Amino acid sequence: MARRNVLLFIQRGLMLFINILKYISLFLIISIIGLYSFVEYRIFQFNKNSIDIIAHAGGQIDGHIYTNSLEALNNSYNEGAKIFELDIRETKDGYYVGTHDWKTWAQQTGYSGELPPNLEEFKRYKILNKYTAMSFEDINNWFLSHPDVVFITDKVDKPLKMVNLFYDKSKIKMELFSKKSMRMGGGIFDGAMANYYSLSQITKTLLVKYDFISMIEFFKKNISMIEFLKKNNLKYVVAGKPFSYEDKFKLKLIRLNGIKIYMYLFGTNDEITQQVIEYRSYLDGVYYNKIPN
């Protein structure tokens, strides 16, 4: 009799434990569905905002891209661009100028000397024999004469020097590529932009296994990424299109925290527009070579 009572007690205990697990599982499922619904609703609200259009490398001129030239800036401005990205490199004698990279510049200009050139050599050559190369003084003057636009830098990773050179730090944004420059940039102006791939290395969040422990670690590290961005006043992240579920989750998480994603997409305008539709939930701004109508 006693043995029967013990077995009955164990049986009832197991049933109670199973029921508790069922309720816990149900609670977790409802919580996950609720969280997912909240995230998608908030992203849907964000997607109602207009997309920032950025003239990539100054924008296209006569079908040519990556010129970073005066004529490209003027053409994109006339087409309605208000945000301009330029690639910035340093000459042999320590001056900043607009060019994507020195090898490309040499090909564009027919220059055959030692790279990088000095400032005088850089200014002497026309890009593709007709477009005007821009020193940083030229860039400053152009933006000063167009007070309704914003300047984004690429390639250069020296925020303090760049902000001190530009005429108005409220009009400049900088894509930054190292932990040091991100921290420094966020501390001195509001336009510091974290390169997503550099950011991912700083706060690595690779999800290797789909078990409970690795999921917890994954969320902890993603929270650390957001904390890093907020703590260092990084209000923008620059990324390419996301391929993995992890990248898509991280980009949504970044946007949910009020940080804008600017995305590089490639192809014709029609191809980029199709990609914008596909990746709309992960971006707030897009780099275009030719400003869309």
XYZ file of C-alpha atoms in Angstrom:
293
model
C 0.000 0.000 0.000
C 2.765 2.399 0.968
C 4.621 1.607 -2.255
C 1.467 2.330 -4.254
C 1.076 5.678 -2.519
C 4.699 6.564 -3.288
C 4.229 5.687 -6.968
C 1.015 7.708 -7.049
C 2.816 10.666 -5.456
C 5.633 10.427 -8.010
C 3.133 10.158 -10.859
C 1.250 13.236 -9.664
C 4.545 15.081 -9.233
C 5.598 14.260 -12.776
C 2.228 15.380 -14.120
C 2.536 18.655 -12.207
C 6.071 19.150 -13.534
C 4.927 18.453 -17.105
C 2.053 20.914 -16.741
C 4.420 23.563 -15.388
C 6.727 23.007 -18.364
C 3.750 23.344 -20.693
C 2.777 26.682 -19.128
C 6.364 27.909 -19.211
C 6.682 26.885 -22.875
C 3.380 28.556 -23.682
C 4.512 31.728 -21.875
C 7.801 31.728 -23.791
C 6.055 31.183 -27.123
C 3.576 33.999 -26.428
C 6.418 36.266 -25.283
C 8.473 35.542 -28.417
C 5.462 36.140 -30.672
C 4.691 39.355 -28.789
C 8.301 40.566 -29.046
C 8.454 39.708 -32.745
C 5.154 41.514 -33.365
C 6.400 44.571 -31.468
C 9.667 44.641 -33.427
C 7.893 44.307 -36.779
C 5.349 46.979 -35.843
C 8.073 49.440 -34.824
C 10.082 48.693 -37.974
C 6.909 49.229 -40.025
C 6.528 52.646 -38.397
C 10.164 53.523 -39.151
C 9.657 52.466 -42.774
C 7.058 55.193 -43.213
C 9.845 57.771 -42.972
C 11.479 58.986 -46.156
C 14.807 57.469 -47.207
C 17.885 59.696 -47.220
C 19.478 59.780 -50.684
C 23.279 60.139 -50.674
C 25.266 61.113 -53.780
C 27.958 58.426 -53.841
C 31.458 59.833 -54.538
C 29.787 63.107 -55.457
C 27.399 61.321 -57.796
C 27.511 60.362 -61.446
C 28.581 62.846 -64.138
C 28.125 62.070 -67.858
C 27.816 58.395 -66.958
C 31.098 58.399 -65.011
C 31.252 57.370 -61.349
C 33.886 57.722 -58.597
C 35.154 61.067 -59.910
C 34.707 62.961 -56.619
C 34.842 66.032 -58.850
C 33.444 69.550 -58.744
C 31.288 68.850 -61.781
C 29.839 65.706 -60.149
C 28.850 67.720 -57.062
C 27.213 70.432 -59.172
C 25.361 67.901 -61.313
C 24.025 65.936 -58.314
C 22.998 69.147 -56.560
C 21.073 70.252 -59.646
C 19.350 66.839 -59.630
C 18.164 67.449 -56.075
C 20.804 65.796 -53.859
C 21.190 67.219 -50.350
C 23.631 64.674 -48.888
C 27.004 64.144 -50.569
C 29.587 61.469 -49.865
C 33.182 62.024 -50.968
C 36.183 59.718 -50.692
C 39.023 61.496 -48.904
C 42.699 60.599 -49.264
C 45.942 62.212 -48.138
C 48.586 63.517 -50.552
C 52.306 62.924 -50.134
C 52.696 66.337 -48.520
C 49.881 65.816 -46.014
C 46.867 67.503 -47.639
C 43.422 65.918 -47.839
C 41.798 65.675 -51.272
C 38.823 64.012 -52.899
C 39.645 60.718 -54.604
C 38.491 57.122 -54.233
C 42.007 55.665 -54.213
C 45.324 56.609 -55.789
C 45.429 53.796 -58.330
C 41.996 54.775 -59.658
C 43.004 58.446 -59.705
C 46.139 57.637 -61.726
C 44.023 55.719 -64.237
C 41.509 58.570 -64.429
C 44.179 61.204 -65.006
C 46.969 59.412 -66.877
C 49.394 60.254 -64.074
C 52.486 58.038 -64.193
C 54.565 59.377 -61.311
C 55.036 58.121 -57.784
C 51.886 57.636 -55.723
C 50.532 59.374 -53.818
C 51.178 62.677 -55.589
C 51.716 65.944 -53.771
C 48.940 68.548 -53.741
C 50.344 70.570 -56.645
C 50.497 67.457 -58.851
C 47.007 66.398 -57.803
C 45.528 69.776 -58.739
C 47.386 69.944 -62.044
C 45.640 66.927 -63.567
C 42.073 66.838 -64.882
C 39.992 63.752 -64.148
C 39.159 62.007 -67.448
C 40.674 65.108 -69.119
C 37.749 67.372 -68.185
C 36.646 67.161 -64.552
C 38.053 69.268 -61.728
C 39.878 67.494 -58.888
C 39.095 68.911 -55.458
C 41.442 69.731 -52.613
C 39.921 69.947 -49.153
C 39.957 73.739 -49.478
C 37.859 73.369 -52.643
C 35.516 70.986 -50.839
C 35.132 73.439 -47.968
C 34.367 76.296 -50.364
C 31.772 74.273 -52.263
C 29.902 73.210 -49.143
C 30.164 76.715 -47.707
C 28.453 78.040 -50.832
C 25.723 75.366 -50.540
C 24.490 75.735 -46.931
C 21.523 73.411 -47.452
C 23.620 70.259 -47.905
C 25.497 67.736 -45.747
C 28.953 66.235 -46.316
C 29.817 62.570 -45.601
C 33.411 61.354 -45.698
C 34.634 57.883 -46.610
C 38.078 56.259 -46.385
C 39.668 58.758 -43.962
C 39.636 57.668 -40.303
C 40.856 60.789 -38.468
C 37.777 62.489 -37.029
C 39.474 65.190 -34.949
C 41.609 66.444 -37.820
C 38.756 66.262 -40.318
C 36.251 68.090 -38.103
C 38.787 70.825 -37.428
C 39.377 71.239 -41.171
C 35.719 71.417 -42.207
C 33.973 74.766 -41.917
C 30.944 73.541 -39.899
C 30.966 70.370 -37.805
C 27.149 70.310 -37.764
C 27.245 69.726 -41.538
C 29.693 66.828 -41.623
C 29.261 63.102 -41.085
C 32.168 60.657 -41.058
C 32.237 56.920 -41.628
C 34.694 55.579 -39.042
C 36.512 52.268 -39.094
C 38.166 51.657 -35.728
C 37.135 51.533 -32.087
C 39.428 54.458 -31.301
C 38.096 56.685 -34.079
C 34.465 55.811 -33.284
C 34.927 56.793 -29.655
C 36.793 59.953 -30.591
C 34.351 60.945 -33.331
C 31.273 60.470 -31.180
C 32.863 62.616 -28.496
C 33.468 65.647 -30.695
C 30.488 65.833 -33.085
C 27.058 64.332 -33.810
C 27.862 63.012 -37.269
C 30.055 60.059 -36.302
C 29.081 56.963 -38.326
C 30.194 53.461 -37.393
C 31.219 51.152 -40.211
C 29.066 48.074 -39.578
C 31.763 45.501 -40.314
C 34.285 47.215 -38.045
C 31.570 47.504 -35.400
C 30.818 43.778 -35.695
C 34.464 42.963 -35.010
C 34.517 45.269 -31.982
C 31.376 43.633 -30.558
C 31.528 40.224 -32.194
C 28.198 38.392 -32.035
C 28.642 35.275 -34.140
C 25.947 32.735 -33.302
C 27.625 29.346 -33.677
C 25.073 27.039 -32.037
C 21.321 27.230 -31.575
C 21.242 26.143 -27.949
C 19.917 28.140 -25.010
C 23.317 29.265 -23.696
C 24.559 30.513 -27.072
C 21.258 32.337 -27.652
C 21.648 34.154 -24.319
C 25.247 35.050 -25.210
C 24.119 36.245 -28.629
C 21.562 38.626 -27.115
C 24.028 39.855 -24.476
C 26.610 40.754 -27.107
C 24.022 42.488 -29.289
C 22.950 44.547 -26.287
C 26.647 45.400 -25.781
C 26.800 46.602 -29.398
C 23.864 48.947 -28.831
C 25.396 50.155 -25.574
C 28.663 50.898 -27.408
C 26.831 52.922 -30.075
C 24.783 54.905 -27.572
C 27.582 55.455 -25.090
C 29.805 56.866 -27.839
C 27.134 59.062 -29.480
C 27.194 57.070 -32.730
C 23.913 57.954 -34.408
C 24.590 56.320 -37.766
C 25.840 52.948 -39.015
C 27.030 52.347 -42.587
C 26.512 48.845 -43.996
C 26.164 46.799 -47.156
C 23.046 44.747 -47.781
C 22.500 42.006 -45.174
C 22.711 38.370 -46.219
C 22.485 36.445 -42.946
C 19.644 36.304 -40.413
C 22.139 37.507 -37.826
C 22.936 40.680 -39.794
C 19.249 41.333 -40.424
C 18.483 40.955 -36.715
C 21.340 43.262 -35.737
C 20.384 45.969 -38.236
C 16.779 45.917 -37.029
C 17.970 46.102 -33.434
C 20.143 49.110 -34.314
C 17.194 50.884 -35.962
C 14.889 50.108 -33.026
C 17.299 52.060 -30.836
C 16.991 55.193 -32.949
C 20.258 54.753 -34.874
C 20.057 55.251 -38.640
C 21.401 52.710 -41.129
C 22.931 54.063 -44.344
C 23.385 51.286 -46.899
C 25.641 50.815 -49.920
C 23.725 49.143 -52.757
C 25.123 48.592 -56.243
C 23.772 48.413 -59.768
C 21.625 50.608 -61.989
C 19.075 52.886 -60.357
C 16.323 50.381 -61.142
C 18.370 47.576 -59.567
C 19.106 49.684 -56.480
C 15.426 50.601 -56.151
C 14.510 46.906 -56.218
C 17.070 46.260 -53.490
C 15.654 49.149 -51.440
C 12.242 47.472 -51.582
C 13.778 44.136 -50.561
C 15.861 45.558 -47.705
C 13.605 48.425 -46.629
C 13.319 47.101 -43.078
C 17.088 47.429 -42.583
C 17.887 50.904 -43.919
C 17.216 54.624 -43.556
C 19.463 55.975 -46.319
C 20.938 54.718 -49.588
C 24.029 55.676 -51.602
C 23.204 56.339 -55.258
C 25.595 57.075 -58.111
C 22.820 58.779 -60.074
C 20.252 60.698 -58.062
C 16.830 59.079 -58.658
C 13.962 61.175 -59.995
